[in-house]
Every structure is written in structure tokens, then in C-alpha cells.
PDB file of C-alpha atoms in Angstrom:
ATOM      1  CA  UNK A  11     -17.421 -17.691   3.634  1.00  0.00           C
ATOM      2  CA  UNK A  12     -17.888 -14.406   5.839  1.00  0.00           C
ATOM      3  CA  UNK A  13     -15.264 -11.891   5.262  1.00  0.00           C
ATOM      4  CA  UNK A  14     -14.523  -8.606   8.287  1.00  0.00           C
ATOM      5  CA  UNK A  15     -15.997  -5.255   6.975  1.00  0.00           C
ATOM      6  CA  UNK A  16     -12.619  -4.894   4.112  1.00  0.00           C
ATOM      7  CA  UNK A  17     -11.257  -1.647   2.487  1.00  0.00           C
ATOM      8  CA  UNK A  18      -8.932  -1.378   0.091  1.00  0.00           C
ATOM      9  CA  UNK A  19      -7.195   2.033  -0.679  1.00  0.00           C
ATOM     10  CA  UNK A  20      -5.761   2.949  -4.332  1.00  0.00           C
ATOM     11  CA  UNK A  21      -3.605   6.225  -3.470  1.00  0.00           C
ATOM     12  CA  UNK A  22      -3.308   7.502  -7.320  1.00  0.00           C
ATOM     13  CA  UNK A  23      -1.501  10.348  -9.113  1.00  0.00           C
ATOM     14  CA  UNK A  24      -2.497  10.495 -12.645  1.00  0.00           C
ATOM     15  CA  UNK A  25      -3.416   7.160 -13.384  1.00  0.00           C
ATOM     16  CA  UNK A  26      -5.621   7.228 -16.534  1.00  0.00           C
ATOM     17  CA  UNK A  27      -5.656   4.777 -18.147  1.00  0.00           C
ATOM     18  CA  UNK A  28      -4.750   2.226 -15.503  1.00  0.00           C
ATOM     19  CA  UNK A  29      -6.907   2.770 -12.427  1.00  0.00           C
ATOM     20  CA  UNK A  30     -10.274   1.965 -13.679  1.00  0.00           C
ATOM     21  CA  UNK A  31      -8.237  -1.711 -14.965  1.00  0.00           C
ATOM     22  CA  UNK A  32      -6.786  -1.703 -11.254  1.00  0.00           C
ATOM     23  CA  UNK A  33     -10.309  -0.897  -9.848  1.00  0.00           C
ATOM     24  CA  UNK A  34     -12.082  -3.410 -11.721  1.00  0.00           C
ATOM     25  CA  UNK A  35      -9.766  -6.301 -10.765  1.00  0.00           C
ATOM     26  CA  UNK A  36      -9.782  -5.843  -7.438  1.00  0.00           C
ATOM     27  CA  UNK A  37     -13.811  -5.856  -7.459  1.00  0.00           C
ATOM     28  CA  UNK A  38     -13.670  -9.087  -9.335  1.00  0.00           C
ATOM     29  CA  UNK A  39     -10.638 -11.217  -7.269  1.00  0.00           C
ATOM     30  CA  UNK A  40     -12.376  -9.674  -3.826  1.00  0.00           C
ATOM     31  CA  UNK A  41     -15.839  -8.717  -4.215  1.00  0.00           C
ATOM     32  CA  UNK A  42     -16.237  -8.084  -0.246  1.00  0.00           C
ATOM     33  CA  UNK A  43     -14.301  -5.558  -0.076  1.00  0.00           C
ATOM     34  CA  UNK A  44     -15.166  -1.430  -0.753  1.00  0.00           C
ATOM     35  CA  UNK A  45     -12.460   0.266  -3.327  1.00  0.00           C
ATOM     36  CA  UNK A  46     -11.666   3.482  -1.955  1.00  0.00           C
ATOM     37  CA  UNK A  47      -9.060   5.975  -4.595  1.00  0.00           C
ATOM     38  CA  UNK A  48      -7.565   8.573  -3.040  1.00  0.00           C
ATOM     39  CA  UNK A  49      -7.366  11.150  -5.806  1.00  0.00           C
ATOM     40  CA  UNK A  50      -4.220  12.978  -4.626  1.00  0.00           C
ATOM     41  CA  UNK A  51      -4.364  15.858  -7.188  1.00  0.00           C
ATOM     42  CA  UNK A  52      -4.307  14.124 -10.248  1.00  0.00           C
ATOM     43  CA  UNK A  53      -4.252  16.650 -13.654  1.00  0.00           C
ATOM     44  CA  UNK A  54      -6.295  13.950 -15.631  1.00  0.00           C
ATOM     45  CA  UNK A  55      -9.352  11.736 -15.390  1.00  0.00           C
ATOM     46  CA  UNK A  56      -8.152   9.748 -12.722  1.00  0.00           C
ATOM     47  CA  UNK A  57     -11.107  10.334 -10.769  1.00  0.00           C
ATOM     48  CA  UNK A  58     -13.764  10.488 -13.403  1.00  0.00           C
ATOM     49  CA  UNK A  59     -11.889   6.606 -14.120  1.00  0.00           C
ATOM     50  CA  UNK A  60     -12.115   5.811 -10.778  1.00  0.00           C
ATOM     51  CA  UNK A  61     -15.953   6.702 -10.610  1.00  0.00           C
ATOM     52  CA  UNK A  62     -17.094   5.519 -13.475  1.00  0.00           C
ATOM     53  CA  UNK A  63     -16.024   1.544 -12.291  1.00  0.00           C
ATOM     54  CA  UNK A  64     -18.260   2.281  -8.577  1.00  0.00           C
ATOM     55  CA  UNK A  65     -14.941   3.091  -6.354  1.00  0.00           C
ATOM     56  CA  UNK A  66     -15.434   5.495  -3.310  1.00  0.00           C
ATOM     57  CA  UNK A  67     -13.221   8.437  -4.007  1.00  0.00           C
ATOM     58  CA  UNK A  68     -11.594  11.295  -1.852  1.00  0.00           C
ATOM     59  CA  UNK A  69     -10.294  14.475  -4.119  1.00  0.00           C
ATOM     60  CA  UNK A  70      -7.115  16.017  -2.579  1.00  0.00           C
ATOM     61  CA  UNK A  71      -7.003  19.573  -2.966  1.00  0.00           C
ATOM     62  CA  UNK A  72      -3.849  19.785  -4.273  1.00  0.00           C
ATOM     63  CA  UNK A  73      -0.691  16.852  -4.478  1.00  0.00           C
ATOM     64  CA  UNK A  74      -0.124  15.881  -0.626  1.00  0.00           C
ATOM     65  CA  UNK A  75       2.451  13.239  -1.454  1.00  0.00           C
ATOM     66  CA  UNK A  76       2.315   9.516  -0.863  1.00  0.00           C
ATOM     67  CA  UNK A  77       2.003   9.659   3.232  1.00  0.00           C
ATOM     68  CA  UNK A  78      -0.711  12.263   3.388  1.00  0.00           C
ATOM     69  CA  UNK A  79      -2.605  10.531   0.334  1.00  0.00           C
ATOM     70  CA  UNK A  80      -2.528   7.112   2.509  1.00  0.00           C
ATOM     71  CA  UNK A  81      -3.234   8.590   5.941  1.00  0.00           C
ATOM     72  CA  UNK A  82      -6.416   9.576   4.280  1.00  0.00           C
ATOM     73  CA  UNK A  83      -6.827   6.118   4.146  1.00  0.00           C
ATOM     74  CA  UNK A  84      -6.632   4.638   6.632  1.00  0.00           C
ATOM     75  CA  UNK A  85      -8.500   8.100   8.942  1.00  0.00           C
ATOM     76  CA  UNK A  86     -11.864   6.895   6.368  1.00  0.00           C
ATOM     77  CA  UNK A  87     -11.083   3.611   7.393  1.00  0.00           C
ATOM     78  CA  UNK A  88     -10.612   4.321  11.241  1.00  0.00           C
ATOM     79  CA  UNK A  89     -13.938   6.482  10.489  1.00  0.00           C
ATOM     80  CA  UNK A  90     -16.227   3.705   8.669  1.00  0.00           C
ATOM     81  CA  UNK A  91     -15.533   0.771  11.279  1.00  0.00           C
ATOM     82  CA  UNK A  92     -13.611  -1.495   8.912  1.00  0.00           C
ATOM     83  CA  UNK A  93     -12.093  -4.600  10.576  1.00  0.00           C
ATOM     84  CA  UNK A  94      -9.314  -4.939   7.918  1.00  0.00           C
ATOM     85  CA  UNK A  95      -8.021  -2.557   4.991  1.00  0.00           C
ATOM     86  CA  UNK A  96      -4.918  -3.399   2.248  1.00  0.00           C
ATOM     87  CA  UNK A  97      -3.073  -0.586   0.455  1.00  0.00           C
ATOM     88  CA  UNK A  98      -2.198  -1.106  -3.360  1.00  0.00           C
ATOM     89  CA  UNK A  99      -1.016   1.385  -5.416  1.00  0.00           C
ATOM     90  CA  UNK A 100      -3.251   2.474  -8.479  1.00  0.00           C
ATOM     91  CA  UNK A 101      -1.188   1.976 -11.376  1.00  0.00           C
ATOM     92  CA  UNK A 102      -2.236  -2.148 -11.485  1.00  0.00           C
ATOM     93  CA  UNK A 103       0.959  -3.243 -10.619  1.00  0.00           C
ATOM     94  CA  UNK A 104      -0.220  -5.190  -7.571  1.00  0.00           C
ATOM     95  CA  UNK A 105      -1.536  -8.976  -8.142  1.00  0.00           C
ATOM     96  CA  UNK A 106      -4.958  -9.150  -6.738  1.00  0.00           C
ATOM     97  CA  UNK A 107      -4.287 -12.827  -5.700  1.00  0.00           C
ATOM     98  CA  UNK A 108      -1.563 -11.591  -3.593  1.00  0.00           C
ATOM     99  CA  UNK A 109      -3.924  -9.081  -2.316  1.00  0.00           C
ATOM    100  CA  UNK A 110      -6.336 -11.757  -0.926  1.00  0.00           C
ATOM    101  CA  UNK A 111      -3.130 -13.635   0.468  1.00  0.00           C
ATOM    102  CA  UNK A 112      -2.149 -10.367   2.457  1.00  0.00           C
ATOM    103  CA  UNK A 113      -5.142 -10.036   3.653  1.00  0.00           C
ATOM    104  CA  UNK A 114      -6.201 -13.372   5.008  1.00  0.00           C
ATOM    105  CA  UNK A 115      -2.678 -12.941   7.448  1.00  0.00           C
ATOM    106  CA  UNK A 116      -4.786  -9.944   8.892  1.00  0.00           C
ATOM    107  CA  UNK A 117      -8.227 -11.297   8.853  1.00  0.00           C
ATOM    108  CA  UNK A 118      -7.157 -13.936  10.992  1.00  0.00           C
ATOM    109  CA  UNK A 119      -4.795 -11.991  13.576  1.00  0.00           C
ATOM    110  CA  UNK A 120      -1.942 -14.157  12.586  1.00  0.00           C
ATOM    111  CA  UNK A 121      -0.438 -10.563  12.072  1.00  0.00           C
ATOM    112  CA  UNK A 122      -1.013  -6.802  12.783  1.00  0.00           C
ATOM    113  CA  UNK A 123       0.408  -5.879   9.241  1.00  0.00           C
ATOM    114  CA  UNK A 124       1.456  -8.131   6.019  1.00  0.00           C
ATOM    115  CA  UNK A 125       3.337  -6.604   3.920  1.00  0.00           C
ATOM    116  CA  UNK A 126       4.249  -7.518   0.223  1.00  0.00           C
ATOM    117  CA  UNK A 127       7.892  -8.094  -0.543  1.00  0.00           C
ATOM    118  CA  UNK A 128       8.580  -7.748  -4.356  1.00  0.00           C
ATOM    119  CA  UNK A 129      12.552  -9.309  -3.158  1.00  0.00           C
ATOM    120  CA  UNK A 130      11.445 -11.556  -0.908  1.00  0.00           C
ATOM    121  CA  UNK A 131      12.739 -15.450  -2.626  1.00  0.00           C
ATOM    122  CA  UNK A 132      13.155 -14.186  -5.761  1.00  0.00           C
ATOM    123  CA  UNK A 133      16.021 -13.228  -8.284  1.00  0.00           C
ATOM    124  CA  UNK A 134      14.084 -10.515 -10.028  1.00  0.00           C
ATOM    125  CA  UNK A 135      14.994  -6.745  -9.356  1.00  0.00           C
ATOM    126  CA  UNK A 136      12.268  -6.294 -11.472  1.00  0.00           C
ATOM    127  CA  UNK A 137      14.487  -3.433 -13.506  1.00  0.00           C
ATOM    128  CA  UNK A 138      15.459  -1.526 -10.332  1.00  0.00           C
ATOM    129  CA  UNK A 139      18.450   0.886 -11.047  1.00  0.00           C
ATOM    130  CA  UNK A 140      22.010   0.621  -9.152  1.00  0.00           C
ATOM    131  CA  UNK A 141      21.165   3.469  -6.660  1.00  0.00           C
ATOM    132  CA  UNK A 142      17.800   2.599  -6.068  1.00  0.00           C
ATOM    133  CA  UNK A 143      19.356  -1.348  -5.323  1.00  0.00           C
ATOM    134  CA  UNK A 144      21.609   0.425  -2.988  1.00  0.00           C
ATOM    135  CA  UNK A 145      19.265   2.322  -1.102  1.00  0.00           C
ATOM    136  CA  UNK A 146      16.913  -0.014  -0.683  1.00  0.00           C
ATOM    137  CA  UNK A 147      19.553  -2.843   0.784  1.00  0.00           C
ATOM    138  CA  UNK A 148      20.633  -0.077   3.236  1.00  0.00           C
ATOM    139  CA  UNK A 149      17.096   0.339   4.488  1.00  0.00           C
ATOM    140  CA  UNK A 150      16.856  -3.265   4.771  1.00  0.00           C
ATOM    141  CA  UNK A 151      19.556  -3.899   6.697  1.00  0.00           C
ATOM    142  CA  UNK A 152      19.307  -0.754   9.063  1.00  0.00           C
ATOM    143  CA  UNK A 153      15.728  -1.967   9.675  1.00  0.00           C
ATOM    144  CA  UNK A 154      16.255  -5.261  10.323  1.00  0.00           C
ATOM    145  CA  UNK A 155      18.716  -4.526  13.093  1.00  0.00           C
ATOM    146  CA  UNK A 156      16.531  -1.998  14.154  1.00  0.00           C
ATOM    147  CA  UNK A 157      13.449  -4.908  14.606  1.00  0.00           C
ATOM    148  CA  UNK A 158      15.136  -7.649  15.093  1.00  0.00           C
ATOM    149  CA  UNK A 159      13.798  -9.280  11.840  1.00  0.00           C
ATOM    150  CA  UNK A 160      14.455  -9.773   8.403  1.00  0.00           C
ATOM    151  CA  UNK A 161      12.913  -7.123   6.386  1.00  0.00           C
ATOM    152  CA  UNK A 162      14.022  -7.356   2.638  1.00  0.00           C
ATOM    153  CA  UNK A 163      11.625  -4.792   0.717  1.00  0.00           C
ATOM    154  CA  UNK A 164      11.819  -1.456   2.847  1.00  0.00           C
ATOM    155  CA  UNK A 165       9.527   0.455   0.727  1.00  0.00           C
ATOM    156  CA  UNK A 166       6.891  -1.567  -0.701  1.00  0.00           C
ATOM    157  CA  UNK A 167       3.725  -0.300  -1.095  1.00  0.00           C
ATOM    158  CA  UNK A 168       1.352  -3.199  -0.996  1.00  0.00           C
ATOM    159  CA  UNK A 169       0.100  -3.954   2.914  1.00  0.00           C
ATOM    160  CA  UNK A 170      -2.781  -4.567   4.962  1.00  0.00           C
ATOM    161  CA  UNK A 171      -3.842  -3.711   8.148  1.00  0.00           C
ATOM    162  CA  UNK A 172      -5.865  -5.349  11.391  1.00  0.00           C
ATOM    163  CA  UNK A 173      -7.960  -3.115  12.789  1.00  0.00           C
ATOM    164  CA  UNK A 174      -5.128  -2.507  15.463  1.00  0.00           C
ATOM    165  CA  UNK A 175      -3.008  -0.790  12.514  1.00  0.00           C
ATOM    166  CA  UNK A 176      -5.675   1.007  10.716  1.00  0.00           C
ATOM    167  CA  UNK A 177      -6.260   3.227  14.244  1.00  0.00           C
ATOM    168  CA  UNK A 178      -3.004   3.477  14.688  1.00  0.00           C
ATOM    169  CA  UNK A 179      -1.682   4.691  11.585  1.00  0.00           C
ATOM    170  CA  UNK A 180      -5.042   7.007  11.119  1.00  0.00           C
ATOM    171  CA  UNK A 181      -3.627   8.854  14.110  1.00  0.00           C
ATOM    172  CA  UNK A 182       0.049   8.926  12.779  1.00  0.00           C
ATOM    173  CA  UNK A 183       0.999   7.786   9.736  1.00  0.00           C
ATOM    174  CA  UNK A 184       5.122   9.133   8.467  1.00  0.00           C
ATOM    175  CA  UNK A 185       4.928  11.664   5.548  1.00  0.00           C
ATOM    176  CA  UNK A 186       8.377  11.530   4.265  1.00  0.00           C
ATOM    177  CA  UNK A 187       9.652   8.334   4.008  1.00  0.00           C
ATOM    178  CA  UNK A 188       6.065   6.826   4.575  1.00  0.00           C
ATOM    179  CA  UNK A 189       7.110   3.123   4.461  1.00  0.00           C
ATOM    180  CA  UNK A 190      10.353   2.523   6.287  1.00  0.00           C
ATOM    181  CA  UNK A 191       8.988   5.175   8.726  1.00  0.00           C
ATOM    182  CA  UNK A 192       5.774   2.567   9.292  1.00  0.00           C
ATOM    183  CA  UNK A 193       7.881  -0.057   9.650  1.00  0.00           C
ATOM    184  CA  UNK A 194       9.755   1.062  12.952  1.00  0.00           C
ATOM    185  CA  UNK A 195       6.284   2.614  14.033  1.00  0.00           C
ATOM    186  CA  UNK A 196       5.111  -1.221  13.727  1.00  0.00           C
ATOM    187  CA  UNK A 197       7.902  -2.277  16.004  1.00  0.00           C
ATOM    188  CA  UNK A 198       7.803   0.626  18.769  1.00  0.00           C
ATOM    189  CA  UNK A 199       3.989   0.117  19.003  1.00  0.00           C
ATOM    190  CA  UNK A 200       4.295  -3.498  19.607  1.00  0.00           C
ATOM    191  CA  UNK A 201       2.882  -4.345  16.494  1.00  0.00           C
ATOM    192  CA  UNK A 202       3.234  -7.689  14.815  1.00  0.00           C
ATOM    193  CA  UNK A 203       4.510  -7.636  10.723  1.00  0.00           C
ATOM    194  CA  UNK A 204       5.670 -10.448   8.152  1.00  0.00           C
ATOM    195  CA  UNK A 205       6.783 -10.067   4.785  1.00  0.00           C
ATOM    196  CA  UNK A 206       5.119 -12.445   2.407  1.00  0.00           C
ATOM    197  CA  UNK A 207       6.059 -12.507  -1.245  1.00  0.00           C
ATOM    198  CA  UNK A 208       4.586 -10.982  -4.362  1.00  0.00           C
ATOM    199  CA  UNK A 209       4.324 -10.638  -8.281  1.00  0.00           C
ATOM    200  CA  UNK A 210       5.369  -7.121  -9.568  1.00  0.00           C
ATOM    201  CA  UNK A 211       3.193  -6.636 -12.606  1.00  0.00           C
ATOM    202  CA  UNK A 212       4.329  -4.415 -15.375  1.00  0.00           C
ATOM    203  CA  UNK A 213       2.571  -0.954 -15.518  1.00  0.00           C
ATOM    204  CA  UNK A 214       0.202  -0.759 -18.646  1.00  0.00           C
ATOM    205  CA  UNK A 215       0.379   2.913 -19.649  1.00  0.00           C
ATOM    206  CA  UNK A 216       2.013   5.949 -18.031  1.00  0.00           C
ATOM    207  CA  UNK A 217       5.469   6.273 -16.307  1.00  0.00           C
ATOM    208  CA  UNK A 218       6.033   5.546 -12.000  1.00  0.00           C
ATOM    209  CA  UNK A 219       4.700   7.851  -9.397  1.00  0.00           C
ATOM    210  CA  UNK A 220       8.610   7.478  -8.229  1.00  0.00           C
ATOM    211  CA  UNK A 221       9.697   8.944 -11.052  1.00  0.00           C
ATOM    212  CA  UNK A 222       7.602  12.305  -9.692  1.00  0.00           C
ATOM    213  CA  UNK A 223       9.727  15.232  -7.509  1.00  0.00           C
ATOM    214  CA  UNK A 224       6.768  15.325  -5.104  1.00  0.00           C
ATOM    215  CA  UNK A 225       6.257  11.661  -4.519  1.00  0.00           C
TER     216      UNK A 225
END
């Protein structure tokens, strides 16, 4: 079977130890698709990791933060002509089956975006403190009235993108609250989304990116 020209982006902040694993699964459950880290300042060997296991990888110059790390993205995907791109994040906690579910939804048009919903049919909060529970149910409900469908996991960060998306968010992508910024971006630019869901994998060494002041 023919796959579209595929990218897959691994924004990473000090992820030794888990983003050559992350890398290397990603080659094996879709071998069409280029790897590309974006090395947003890391301290360790994140990118030595990331090189050693044949990914493509940008350096930031210093810690952009989470939008400015994934508008990279997608701007070296707008660059390089790829049809359809998926974002993970690089600490492996992203099934690479559900990776090749998201992005068959773009491959085929059926959607401009897919987006992986770790709430989405299922019980587990995956650990998620009270606040964070709280916060995250407001965004979904102020974005749901805001597109005029359900949206139940606000800020995930496991997508892909149609080549619609990719030039679109290469030109503007939100740098503060990157995902439930995208989301109404999707909607005002006519863009088409649906939620699909996934299996949150536990994280193998290391403690969250969310857990970082500047992420």
C-alpha cells in the first residue's frame, strides 16, 4: 500500500532515556514516515538519542516552549512538501497504533485534523490531579460551545494534520495555550476535526514536560 509523503514531529525537552525508545517505535509501527525531533533546548543527550536511532533533528537555541517547538514543525513540514504530518510527544507515551489510526483519518480527507482524546469513552483519568480535572472540563465545555461539537480532551498533544493544516498552522500556530488555541483556529478557518480515542502509556524514565515552569 502507497502511503502520502508522512512526517511525524517528536517536540522533546530532556528526554533521555525515552526518545530514542519513542523514535524507534514509531520507525517500526510506520516505516513510511520521516521522524523529525525538535530539540527544544534540552540540557541532556536528547539529541545525541535522537540521532543516534536516524531521526531528522532541529536544535532550538534555547527553550521556546511547546507552541514555538511545534510550529517548527509543522514550517519544515510546510517546507519539505509533506502531504500529511502527526504530532506525538517524545517521552513514548503515545501508542504508535493509535498513531497510524490518526493518521489514516487524514490520509484519506475524511478530516483536516484527528486528534487523540486520552478521555474520550473511557473511565481512566489516567492519574490527573483535581485542578488539572477541573481545568481541563472547563476547556472542554467552553470549546465545545464555542464549535459546536463535542470536544472532551482540550489539550492533548497527539494530532495529525492534512496538508490543509500543516500550511496553516506553519503560518500561525498559538504559543501559549498551543492546543485549545488550535482548536478554535480549526473552527474559524473552516477546518474539519474529530476526536478519536487513545491509550496513554506510562512514561519510562524522567518526570512530565507539564511539570516544567516554561512548558
Amino acid at each position: 500500500m502507497s502511503h502520502r509523503k508522512t512526517l511525524i514531529i517528536l517536540p522533546a525537552l530532556n528526554e533521555a532515556g525515552n526518545i530514542a525508545g519513542t523514535v524507534q517505535s514509531i520507525r517500526k509501527n510506520v516505516p513510511y514516515a520521516d521522524v523529525l525531533v525538535v530539540n527544544d533546548g534540552s540540557t541532556d543527550t536528547t539529541r545525541l538519542e535522537a540521532e543516534t536511532v536516524g531521526a531528522i533533528v532541529i536544535t532550538m537555541p534555547y527553550n521556546v516552549g511547546i507552541g514555538a517547538a511545534v510550529q517548527t514543525g509543522f514550517k519544515f513540514a510546510a517546507r519539505h512538501g509533506y502531504d500529511v504530518m502527526a504530532r506525538l510527544d517524545g517521552d513514548g507515551q503515545h501508542s504508535a497504533d493509535n498513531t497510524k489510526q490518526l493518521l489514516s483519518l487524514v490520509e484519506n480527507d475524511d478530516v483536516d485534523v484527528a486528534v487523540g482524546s486520552r478521555f474520550l469513552g473511557q473511565d481512566d483519568d489516567y492519574g490527573t490531579s483535581f485542578m488539572r480535572r477541573v481545568g481541563i472540563s472547563f476547556l472542554s465545555n467552553l470549546l465545545s460551545m464555542i464549535t459546536q461539537q463535542k470536544i472532551t480532551d482540550p489539550t492533548s498533544g497527539f494530532s495529525a494534520y492534512n496538508r490543509r493544516a500543516i500550511l496553516l498552522f506553519a503560518e500561525y500556530y498559538p504559543h501559549d495555550y498551543p492546543e485549545p488555541e488550535a482548536v478554535v483556529i480549526c473552527h474559524r478557518s473552516g477546518l474539519t476535526m474529530r476526536e478519536i480515542p487513545v491509550t496513554f502509556l506510562p512514561r519510562r524514565h524522567g518526570i512530565s514536560q507539564f511539570t516544567m515552569p516554561s512548558r
